[in-house]
């Protein structure tokens, strides 16, 4: 029996304190890869929950085990790491996921179904643009950037829950909801 094909064989990582609210205990995780993992994206798109996939730009955002991942050719990002001591396990989990999917790709129907989201500035224009900081971000533009990357959910914008922003909220949520 042949050895399973491994895609991720090496990586570096950095734990980043949430630059929007230092001291909050919120962290993001970035795993930098020397190899291009984008050939695995159509297979991951098939098995992950609630994906946003842009094949042309090689970006895949999806959920697995209640974690939201943003995959790019040479990078995997994960937001909201609660406990820095969990980093090794989190990295092992996502690396194992990618490698397992890649080694089993002959048994997975690849999905090229795309759901594109607009650029950051277009998302920003849909937000209340009050820079109220209630979401933990210093500006609505910073919030829009992490919203597009899948690091934060639309519900984190407190103002969007107000009746006057209902239409904007519904439009933004529809961008991040599977058809």
Short mmCIF file of C-alpha atoms in Angstrom, two decimals:
data_model
loop_
_atom_site.label_atom_id
_atom_site.label_comp_id
_atom_site.label_asym_id
_atom_site.label_seq_id
_atom_site.Cartn_x
_atom_site.Cartn_y
_atom_site.Cartn_z
CA UNK A 1 0.00 0.00 0.00
CA UNK A 2 1.38 3.43 -0.93
CA UNK A 3 1.94 6.17 1.59
CA UNK A 4 -0.76 8.89 1.57
CA UNK A 5 0.19 12.02 -0.32
CA UNK A 6 1.05 14.90 2.03
CA UNK A 7 0.60 18.48 0.89
CA UNK A 8 1.71 20.44 3.97
CA UNK A 9 5.13 19.26 5.11
CA UNK A 10 6.47 22.40 6.75
CA UNK A 11 5.15 25.67 8.12
CA UNK A 12 5.84 28.62 10.37
CA UNK A 13 3.24 30.36 12.46
CA UNK A 14 2.60 33.50 14.40
CA UNK A 15 0.04 34.27 17.05
CA UNK A 16 -1.14 37.82 16.67
CA UNK A 17 -2.84 39.74 19.44
CA UNK A 18 -5.97 41.33 18.07
CA UNK A 19 -4.63 44.64 16.81
CA UNK A 20 -8.08 46.15 17.18
CA UNK A 21 -8.22 45.70 20.94
CA UNK A 22 -4.88 45.09 22.60
CA UNK A 23 -5.15 43.41 25.97
CA UNK A 24 -8.51 41.87 25.14
CA UNK A 25 -7.19 38.31 25.17
CA UNK A 26 -8.31 37.86 21.55
CA UNK A 27 -5.78 36.42 19.14
CA UNK A 28 -5.49 35.50 15.52
CA UNK A 29 -3.31 32.76 14.13
CA UNK A 30 -1.42 32.87 10.85
CA UNK A 31 0.23 29.75 9.45
CA UNK A 32 2.74 30.55 6.69
CA UNK A 33 3.46 27.78 4.20
CA UNK A 34 6.43 27.40 1.83
CA UNK A 35 4.26 25.30 -0.50
CA UNK A 36 1.18 26.26 -2.54
CA UNK A 37 -1.90 24.54 -1.09
CA UNK A 38 -4.41 26.04 -3.53
CA UNK A 39 -4.78 22.76 -5.50
CA UNK A 40 -6.56 21.42 -2.39
CA UNK A 41 -9.12 24.25 -2.30
CA UNK A 42 -11.77 22.62 -4.55
CA UNK A 43 -11.66 19.50 -2.35
CA UNK A 44 -11.79 21.51 0.88
CA UNK A 45 -14.66 23.50 -0.66
CA UNK A 46 -16.55 20.20 -0.94
CA UNK A 47 -16.13 19.13 2.67
CA UNK A 48 -16.04 22.35 4.72
CA UNK A 49 -19.19 23.99 6.03
CA UNK A 50 -20.44 27.40 4.92
CA UNK A 51 -17.66 28.13 2.43
CA UNK A 52 -16.88 31.23 0.46
CA UNK A 53 -14.71 30.27 -2.49
CA UNK A 54 -13.07 32.46 -5.10
CA UNK A 55 -11.26 30.07 -7.43
CA UNK A 56 -9.79 32.79 -9.66
CA UNK A 57 -8.13 34.56 -6.72
CA UNK A 58 -7.35 31.34 -4.80
CA UNK A 59 -9.20 32.22 -1.60
CA UNK A 60 -11.28 29.80 0.42
CA UNK A 61 -13.03 30.62 3.68
CA UNK A 62 -14.85 27.88 5.54
CA UNK A 63 -15.82 26.29 8.84
CA UNK A 64 -14.67 23.03 10.39
CA UNK A 65 -15.13 21.95 14.00
CA UNK A 66 -16.61 25.35 14.93
CA UNK A 67 -13.54 27.18 13.65
CA UNK A 68 -13.45 29.55 10.71
CA UNK A 69 -10.45 29.26 8.42
CA UNK A 70 -9.23 31.52 5.63
CA UNK A 71 -7.03 29.64 3.15
CA UNK A 72 -4.74 31.32 0.65
CA UNK A 73 -2.08 29.62 -1.50
CA UNK A 74 0.74 30.04 1.04
CA UNK A 75 -1.19 30.87 4.20
CA UNK A 76 -3.94 29.75 6.54
CA UNK A 77 -5.52 32.26 8.93
CA UNK A 78 -7.70 31.60 11.90
CA UNK A 79 -9.38 34.22 14.03
CA UNK A 80 -10.51 34.18 17.61
CA UNK A 81 -7.96 31.93 19.29
CA UNK A 82 -9.05 32.12 22.92
CA UNK A 83 -6.10 30.40 24.57
CA UNK A 84 -2.56 30.79 23.18
CA UNK A 85 -1.62 27.44 24.71
CA UNK A 86 -4.00 25.79 22.21
CA UNK A 87 -2.03 26.98 19.16
CA UNK A 88 -0.08 23.74 18.57
CA UNK A 89 -3.25 21.67 18.64
CA UNK A 90 -5.10 24.10 16.37
CA UNK A 91 -2.28 24.07 13.82
CA UNK A 92 -2.07 20.28 13.95
CA UNK A 93 -5.83 20.07 13.41
CA UNK A 94 -5.86 22.29 10.30
CA UNK A 95 -2.69 20.75 8.82
CA UNK A 96 -4.16 17.27 9.35
CA UNK A 97 -7.42 18.41 7.74
CA UNK A 98 -5.69 19.73 4.62
CA UNK A 99 -3.39 16.70 4.34
CA UNK A 100 -6.24 14.22 4.90
CA UNK A 101 -8.41 15.90 2.26
CA UNK A 102 -5.46 16.04 -0.15
CA UNK A 103 -4.53 12.38 0.34
CA UNK A 104 -8.19 11.39 -0.12
CA UNK A 105 -8.83 13.69 -3.11
CA UNK A 106 -9.49 10.74 -5.44
CA UNK A 107 -12.58 9.96 -3.34
CA UNK A 108 -13.84 13.55 -3.05
CA UNK A 109 -15.78 15.31 -5.78
CA UNK A 110 -14.08 18.72 -6.13
CA UNK A 111 -16.38 21.71 -5.96
CA UNK A 112 -15.61 24.80 -7.98
CA UNK A 113 -18.84 26.43 -6.89
CA UNK A 114 -17.97 29.98 -6.06
CA UNK A 115 -19.48 32.46 -3.75
CA UNK A 116 -17.59 35.70 -4.10
CA UNK A 117 -17.74 38.54 -1.67
CA UNK A 118 -17.14 42.15 -2.62
CA UNK A 119 -13.94 44.06 -1.89
CA UNK A 120 -13.40 45.46 1.61
CA UNK A 121 -14.39 48.99 0.65
CA UNK A 122 -17.72 47.81 -0.80
CA UNK A 123 -18.48 45.98 2.46
CA UNK A 124 -17.44 49.09 4.40
CA UNK A 125 -19.94 51.19 2.44
CA UNK A 126 -22.73 48.83 3.61
CA UNK A 127 -21.77 49.24 7.28
CA UNK A 128 -23.11 52.05 9.52
CA UNK A 129 -19.68 53.80 9.27
CA UNK A 130 -19.97 55.27 12.77
CA UNK A 131 -16.58 54.00 14.00
CA UNK A 132 -18.31 53.38 17.34
CA UNK A 133 -15.77 50.68 18.36
CA UNK A 134 -18.52 48.56 19.99
CA UNK A 135 -17.35 45.60 17.88
CA UNK A 136 -13.81 45.90 19.26
CA UNK A 137 -12.38 47.43 16.08
CA UNK A 138 -11.11 51.02 15.89
CA UNK A 139 -12.93 51.71 12.60
CA UNK A 140 -15.66 50.26 10.45
CA UNK A 141 -13.08 49.84 7.68
CA UNK A 142 -10.93 47.61 9.91
CA UNK A 143 -14.05 45.62 10.80
CA UNK A 144 -14.92 45.27 7.09
CA UNK A 145 -11.44 43.91 6.33
CA UNK A 146 -11.72 41.17 8.95
CA UNK A 147 -15.34 40.51 7.99
CA UNK A 148 -14.25 39.83 4.41
CA UNK A 149 -11.45 37.55 5.62
CA UNK A 150 -13.85 35.54 7.75
CA UNK A 151 -12.18 36.47 11.02
CA UNK A 152 -15.31 38.13 12.40
CA UNK A 153 -19.02 37.63 11.72
CA UNK A 154 -21.49 40.37 10.70
CA UNK A 155 -23.32 39.95 14.01
CA UNK A 156 -20.30 41.45 15.80
CA UNK A 157 -21.36 44.88 14.53
CA UNK A 158 -23.74 46.01 17.27
CA UNK A 159 -25.15 48.85 15.18
CA UNK A 160 -26.35 46.41 12.50
CA UNK A 161 -28.85 45.02 15.02
CA UNK A 162 -30.61 48.40 15.22
CA UNK A 163 -33.82 48.75 13.15
CA UNK A 164 -32.46 51.60 11.02
CA UNK A 165 -29.70 49.29 9.72
CA UNK A 166 -31.92 46.25 9.07
CA UNK A 167 -31.63 46.45 5.29
CA UNK A 168 -27.84 46.83 5.43
CA UNK A 169 -27.59 43.97 7.94
CA UNK A 170 -29.67 41.66 5.75
CA UNK A 171 -27.58 42.51 2.69
CA UNK A 172 -24.28 41.93 4.52
CA UNK A 173 -25.47 38.67 6.08
CA UNK A 174 -26.62 37.44 2.66
CA UNK A 175 -23.04 37.88 1.39
CA UNK A 176 -21.81 35.37 3.95
CA UNK A 177 -24.70 32.89 3.81
CA UNK A 178 -24.68 29.91 1.44
CA UNK A 179 -27.27 30.02 -1.33
#
